[in-house]
């Protein structure tokens, strides 16, 4: 019999409570009763399930590793010294249990009177793993134990988290899709490559049905890389935004300006088109783009090279061929020393 | 109302009745076939519209529809497991219904489940009082109680009575008569689920 004996604060008769290990086990399925030599005298049913009945009578240290113990003794009560302890299972070191160990006076049992220890243990945060590993059920926990609530919560939380992660994934996919389908360049607000390709296809279709000639211009900023490298990306971005503004200012409503790469722009010019007009337009653009741009007290200087193709009124133009022609003209301008325009006819 | 309610109805229609039924419902109410997101909020009106369309397409009463939804929900593995945490046997499960609203609030604070209270009467007879501001939870609970009885292997008689027809504060009652707790072998339930436990997402809707 385990014997709990305390003096009442009121100074009345000492109240004694005698509990059998069976009753104790119903309250505390993970209790452990050790004699003064540290041998297991009795334990709760759930602990028995884990250690096996053969553990009775064996030394506590054959089953547990004490990791920590912190004592606090109630004042004037030398016996009821309680310690908070943390232990590992020797055979399953992954499971940390924690609990309270308290010294008690026992009335016999094997003829040995003395100070025994009563320990009540609990699975900490590893509860789910322990339940799975040892095959525990509802009845292995005291009704007052919050273990089931803990298991419920961790499972409910996992379900909610899963649902949220799935939602985040779907939103991310939708965001990417929207970005892919977008027709404008986020930095400059100009049309992007996708919008430009569509516009060029449309222009060629209109031309094929008897539409007017148009000019295709490929513009590449000169010295942009130097600005980016020496003054930083923010300065580079400022240059791109300013360049976009210049191109928008100089073109007319029916024209199209697109940013198709880092510092590359494409334009479709409509209206009365001939080589001189295009050249004049290009020179005006280049001189405006050569105006220094002030960014955070630094002056950024760039120029531009342009390759232009005048797409005449004849059948059989294809977008790939025209783009290659514009690219070749641009290359010629770069090769000739930058800040120039080359015009070809197709 | 949190989208998980609409999403549950959607999953029920898709998985229990088939995607053609879902498409028909979608066309009637004019929403995208992807339907609802469990974790987003929707107007309460949407739920009413959705249920109305489902009733028409399936040609069943509101009460039967809601009861079917309840039963189907309780049979999805994730929800079945959460409900089984209520207790080791059906009687304990019934007693745990008092805490169901609290548990749901703990898991998902935005989920407004009705207040449930189980009143015991004579031997094995109980009345579940369902107080929600939206009518219909009584029928849903009746479906859940029925499915869970199968899950525990209990033999019960369940009758949804005094169901509300209009929104507003009111009570619905479900009577439960527990005839035999060990009528059949229940489905297995391990306290700890498999380490990679599936979620609501395993009942993902395919359209």
PDB file of C-alpha atoms in Angstrom, chain A residues 12-166:
ATOM      1  CA  UNK A  12      -5.916  19.224  13.133  1.00  0.00           C
ATOM      2  CA  UNK A  13      -5.416  15.514  12.998  1.00  0.00           C
ATOM      3  CA  UNK A  14      -3.178  14.353  10.158  1.00  0.00           C
ATOM      4  CA  UNK A  15      -5.201  13.228   7.186  1.00  0.00           C
ATOM      5  CA  UNK A  16      -4.079   9.981   5.689  1.00  0.00           C
ATOM      6  CA  UNK A  17      -4.946   8.507   2.336  1.00  0.00           C
ATOM      7  CA  UNK A  18      -4.282   4.920   1.513  1.00  0.00           C
ATOM      8  CA  UNK A  19      -4.371   3.881  -2.113  1.00  0.00           C
ATOM      9  CA  UNK A  20      -3.732   0.557  -3.740  1.00  0.00           C
ATOM     10  CA  UNK A  21      -1.557   0.512  -6.862  1.00  0.00           C
ATOM     11  CA  UNK A  22      -4.656  -0.536  -8.839  1.00  0.00           C
ATOM     12  CA  UNK A  23      -6.574   2.552  -7.830  1.00  0.00           C
ATOM     13  CA  UNK A  24      -3.525   4.704  -8.352  1.00  0.00           C
ATOM     14  CA  UNK A  25      -3.188   3.188 -11.815  1.00  0.00           C
ATOM     15  CA  UNK A  26      -6.658   4.295 -12.731  1.00  0.00           C
ATOM     16  CA  UNK A  27      -5.801   7.896 -11.917  1.00  0.00           C
ATOM     17  CA  UNK A  28      -2.279   7.800 -13.198  1.00  0.00           C
ATOM     18  CA  UNK A  29      -1.777   5.104 -15.841  1.00  0.00           C
ATOM     19  CA  UNK A  30       1.877   6.122 -16.138  1.00  0.00           C
ATOM     20  CA  UNK A  31       2.793   6.070 -12.447  1.00  0.00           C
ATOM     21  CA  UNK A  32       5.878   4.371 -11.093  1.00  0.00           C
ATOM     22  CA  UNK A  33       6.469   3.297  -7.501  1.00  0.00           C
ATOM     23  CA  UNK A  34      10.098   2.788  -6.580  1.00  0.00           C
ATOM     24  CA  UNK A  35      11.498   1.451  -3.355  1.00  0.00           C
ATOM     25  CA  UNK A  36      14.398   3.176  -1.625  1.00  0.00           C
ATOM     26  CA  UNK A  37      16.895   1.222  -3.702  1.00  0.00           C
ATOM     27  CA  UNK A  38      15.267   2.353  -6.894  1.00  0.00           C
ATOM     28  CA  UNK A  39      13.559  -0.926  -7.769  1.00  0.00           C
ATOM     29  CA  UNK A  40      10.131  -0.882  -9.352  1.00  0.00           C
ATOM     30  CA  UNK A  41       7.488  -1.965  -6.813  1.00  0.00           C
ATOM     31  CA  UNK A  42       4.474  -1.205  -8.995  1.00  0.00           C
ATOM     32  CA  UNK A  43       3.487   0.790 -12.015  1.00  0.00           C
ATOM     33  CA  UNK A  44       0.432   1.970 -13.869  1.00  0.00           C
ATOM     34  CA  UNK A  45      -1.190  -0.106 -16.633  1.00  0.00           C
ATOM     35  CA  UNK A  46       0.049   2.055 -19.505  1.00  0.00           C
ATOM     36  CA  UNK A  47       3.619   1.949 -18.253  1.00  0.00           C
ATOM     37  CA  UNK A  48       3.239  -1.822 -17.846  1.00  0.00           C
ATOM     38  CA  UNK A  49       2.198  -1.972 -21.497  1.00  0.00           C
ATOM     39  CA  UNK A  50       5.423  -0.215 -22.423  1.00  0.00           C
ATOM     40  CA  UNK A  51       7.897  -1.875 -20.049  1.00  0.00           C
ATOM     41  CA  UNK A  52       6.265  -5.292 -19.619  1.00  0.00           C
ATOM     42  CA  UNK A  53       5.185  -6.940 -16.352  1.00  0.00           C
ATOM     43  CA  UNK A  54       8.626  -8.500 -15.975  1.00  0.00           C
ATOM     44  CA  UNK A  55       9.955  -5.031 -15.143  1.00  0.00           C
ATOM     45  CA  UNK A  56       8.425  -5.305 -11.667  1.00  0.00           C
ATOM     46  CA  UNK A  57      11.198  -5.815  -9.135  1.00  0.00           C
ATOM     47  CA  UNK A  58      13.934  -4.707 -11.493  1.00  0.00           C
ATOM     48  CA  UNK A  59      15.983  -1.565 -11.070  1.00  0.00           C
ATOM     49  CA  UNK A  60      14.520   1.632 -12.403  1.00  0.00           C
ATOM     50  CA  UNK A  61      17.820   2.407 -14.126  1.00  0.00           C
ATOM     51  CA  UNK A  62      17.405  -0.643 -16.362  1.00  0.00           C
ATOM     52  CA  UNK A  63      14.486   1.081 -18.066  1.00  0.00           C
ATOM     53  CA  UNK A  64      14.985   4.803 -17.683  1.00  0.00           C
ATOM     54  CA  UNK A  65      17.723   7.351 -18.110  1.00  0.00           C
ATOM     55  CA  UNK A  66      17.277  10.359 -15.864  1.00  0.00           C
ATOM     56  CA  UNK A  67      17.992  13.460 -17.918  1.00  0.00           C
ATOM     57  CA  UNK A  68      17.023  16.209 -15.501  1.00  0.00           C
ATOM     58  CA  UNK A  69      15.642  16.645 -12.011  1.00  0.00           C
ATOM     59  CA  UNK A  70      14.708  19.853 -10.265  1.00  0.00           C
ATOM     60  CA  UNK A  71      13.686  19.737  -6.665  1.00  0.00           C
ATOM     61  CA  UNK A  72      11.446  21.962  -4.656  1.00  0.00           C
ATOM     62  CA  UNK A  73      10.539  20.979  -1.151  1.00  0.00           C
ATOM     63  CA  UNK A  74       7.543  22.546   0.570  1.00  0.00           C
ATOM     64  CA  UNK A  75       8.714  24.414   3.648  1.00  0.00           C
ATOM     65  CA  UNK A  76       8.719  22.365   6.853  1.00  0.00           C
ATOM     66  CA  UNK A  77       7.799  19.221   4.999  1.00  0.00           C
ATOM     67  CA  UNK A  78      10.900  17.102   4.722  1.00  0.00           C
ATOM     68  CA  UNK A  79       9.047  14.128   3.339  1.00  0.00           C
ATOM     69  CA  UNK A  80       6.890  15.491   0.532  1.00  0.00           C
ATOM     70  CA  UNK A  81       9.883  16.541  -1.464  1.00  0.00           C
ATOM     71  CA  UNK A  82       8.843  16.768  -5.077  1.00  0.00           C
ATOM     72  CA  UNK A  83      11.100  16.958  -8.068  1.00  0.00           C
ATOM     73  CA  UNK A  84      10.288  17.661 -11.656  1.00  0.00           C
ATOM     74  CA  UNK A  85      12.066  15.100 -13.743  1.00  0.00           C
ATOM     75  CA  UNK A  86      12.690  14.336 -17.372  1.00  0.00           C
ATOM     76  CA  UNK A  87      13.580  10.784 -18.404  1.00  0.00           C
ATOM     77  CA  UNK A  88      14.280   8.796 -21.561  1.00  0.00           C
ATOM     78  CA  UNK A  89      13.286   5.232 -22.148  1.00  0.00           C
ATOM     79  CA  UNK A  90      16.528   3.271 -22.185  1.00  0.00           C
ATOM     80  CA  UNK A  91      15.381   0.947 -24.955  1.00  0.00           C
ATOM     81  CA  UNK A  92      13.679   3.696 -26.969  1.00  0.00           C
ATOM     82  CA  UNK A  93      15.784   6.781 -26.365  1.00  0.00           C
ATOM     83  CA  UNK A  94      13.665   8.811 -28.777  1.00  0.00           C
ATOM     84  CA  UNK A  95      10.869   9.088 -26.268  1.00  0.00           C
ATOM     85  CA  UNK A  96      11.188  11.748 -23.612  1.00  0.00           C
ATOM     86  CA  UNK A  97       8.844  11.502 -20.686  1.00  0.00           C
ATOM     87  CA  UNK A  98       8.427  14.070 -17.994  1.00  0.00           C
ATOM     88  CA  UNK A  99       6.755  14.051 -14.651  1.00  0.00           C
ATOM     89  CA  UNK A 100       6.886  14.559 -10.932  1.00  0.00           C
ATOM     90  CA  UNK A 101       8.782  12.374  -8.463  1.00  0.00           C
ATOM     91  CA  UNK A 102       7.757  12.601  -4.829  1.00  0.00           C
ATOM     92  CA  UNK A 103       9.159  10.902  -1.746  1.00  0.00           C
ATOM     93  CA  UNK A 104       6.632   9.009   0.344  1.00  0.00           C
ATOM     94  CA  UNK A 105       6.634   7.030   3.538  1.00  0.00           C
ATOM     95  CA  UNK A 106       5.358   3.535   3.042  1.00  0.00           C
ATOM     96  CA  UNK A 107       3.939   1.097   5.494  1.00  0.00           C
ATOM     97  CA  UNK A 108       5.821  -2.085   4.827  1.00  0.00           C
ATOM     98  CA  UNK A 109       5.605  -4.199   1.737  1.00  0.00           C
ATOM     99  CA  UNK A 110       8.435  -6.727   1.761  1.00  0.00           C
ATOM    100  CA  UNK A 111       9.098  -5.823   5.385  1.00  0.00           C
ATOM    101  CA  UNK A 112      11.089  -2.787   4.413  1.00  0.00           C
ATOM    102  CA  UNK A 113       9.820   0.451   5.876  1.00  0.00           C
ATOM    103  CA  UNK A 114      11.353   3.600   4.575  1.00  0.00           C
ATOM    104  CA  UNK A 115      11.224   6.323   2.012  1.00  0.00           C
ATOM    105  CA  UNK A 116       9.958   5.265  -1.384  1.00  0.00           C
ATOM    106  CA  UNK A 117       9.459   7.352  -4.475  1.00  0.00           C
ATOM    107  CA  UNK A 118       6.260   7.808  -6.402  1.00  0.00           C
ATOM    108  CA  UNK A 119       6.631   9.066  -9.939  1.00  0.00           C
ATOM    109  CA  UNK A 120       3.889  10.182 -12.303  1.00  0.00           C
ATOM    110  CA  UNK A 121       5.004  10.390 -15.900  1.00  0.00           C
ATOM    111  CA  UNK A 122       3.560  11.799 -19.068  1.00  0.00           C
ATOM    112  CA  UNK A 123       4.548  11.802 -22.694  1.00  0.00           C
ATOM    113  CA  UNK A 124       5.536  15.279 -23.691  1.00  0.00           C
ATOM    114  CA  UNK A 125       5.587  16.549 -27.218  1.00  0.00           C
ATOM    115  CA  UNK A 126       6.355  13.061 -28.565  1.00  0.00           C
ATOM    116  CA  UNK A 127       2.888  11.875 -27.649  1.00  0.00           C
ATOM    117  CA  UNK A 128       1.771  11.103 -31.218  1.00  0.00           C
ATOM    118  CA  UNK A 129       4.877   9.015 -31.937  1.00  0.00           C
ATOM    119  CA  UNK A 130       4.561   7.175 -28.625  1.00  0.00           C
ATOM    120  CA  UNK A 131       0.893   6.386 -29.272  1.00  0.00           C
ATOM    121  CA  UNK A 132       1.771   5.005 -32.694  1.00  0.00           C
ATOM    122  CA  UNK A 133       4.846   3.088 -31.524  1.00  0.00           C
ATOM    123  CA  UNK A 134       3.329   1.456 -28.451  1.00  0.00           C
ATOM    124  CA  UNK A 135      -0.153   1.065 -29.945  1.00  0.00           C
ATOM    125  CA  UNK A 136      -1.833   3.065 -27.188  1.00  0.00           C
ATOM    126  CA  UNK A 137      -5.581   3.717 -27.113  1.00  0.00           C
ATOM    127  CA  UNK A 138      -7.991   6.094 -25.383  1.00  0.00           C
ATOM    128  CA  UNK A 139      -8.172   3.820 -22.351  1.00  0.00           C
ATOM    129  CA  UNK A 140      -4.422   4.057 -21.819  1.00  0.00           C
ATOM    130  CA  UNK A 141      -4.833   7.657 -20.742  1.00  0.00           C
ATOM    131  CA  UNK A 142      -6.580   9.069 -17.707  1.00  0.00           C
ATOM    132  CA  UNK A 143      -9.896  10.728 -18.495  1.00  0.00           C
ATOM    133  CA  UNK A 144      -8.473  13.970 -17.114  1.00  0.00           C
ATOM    134  CA  UNK A 145      -5.461  13.750 -19.410  1.00  0.00           C
ATOM    135  CA  UNK A 146      -5.475  16.159 -22.351  1.00  0.00           C
ATOM    136  CA  UNK A 147      -3.633  13.618 -24.507  1.00  0.00           C
ATOM    137  CA  UNK A 148      -6.634  12.954 -26.752  1.00  0.00           C
ATOM    138  CA  UNK A 149      -7.216  16.679 -27.224  1.00  0.00           C
ATOM    139  CA  UNK A 150      -3.566  17.041 -28.113  1.00  0.00           C
ATOM    140  CA  UNK A 151      -3.809  14.293 -30.731  1.00  0.00           C
ATOM    141  CA  UNK A 152      -7.042  15.762 -32.066  1.00  0.00           C
ATOM    142  CA  UNK A 153      -5.494  19.194 -32.331  1.00  0.00           C
ATOM    143  CA  UNK A 154      -2.335  18.061 -34.049  1.00  0.00           C
ATOM    144  CA  UNK A 155      -4.361  16.140 -36.618  1.00  0.00           C
ATOM    145  CA  UNK A 156      -6.871  18.958 -37.140  1.00  0.00           C
ATOM    146  CA  UNK A 157      -4.025  21.439 -37.444  1.00  0.00           C
ATOM    147  CA  UNK A 158      -2.281  19.243 -40.014  1.00  0.00           C
ATOM    148  CA  UNK A 159      -5.484  19.088 -42.086  1.00  0.00           C
ATOM    149  CA  UNK A 160      -5.974  22.848 -41.957  1.00  0.00           C
ATOM    150  CA  UNK A 161      -2.325  23.482 -42.776  1.00  0.00           C
ATOM    151  CA  UNK A 162      -2.525  21.102 -45.719  1.00  0.00           C
ATOM    152  CA  UNK A 163      -5.545  22.922 -47.011  1.00  0.00           C
ATOM    153  CA  UNK A 164      -3.774  26.275 -46.665  1.00  0.00           C
ATOM    154  CA  UNK A 165      -0.672  24.993 -48.396  1.00  0.00           C
ATOM    155  CA  UNK A 166      -2.791  23.679 -51.251  1.00  0.00           C
TER     156      UNK A 166
END
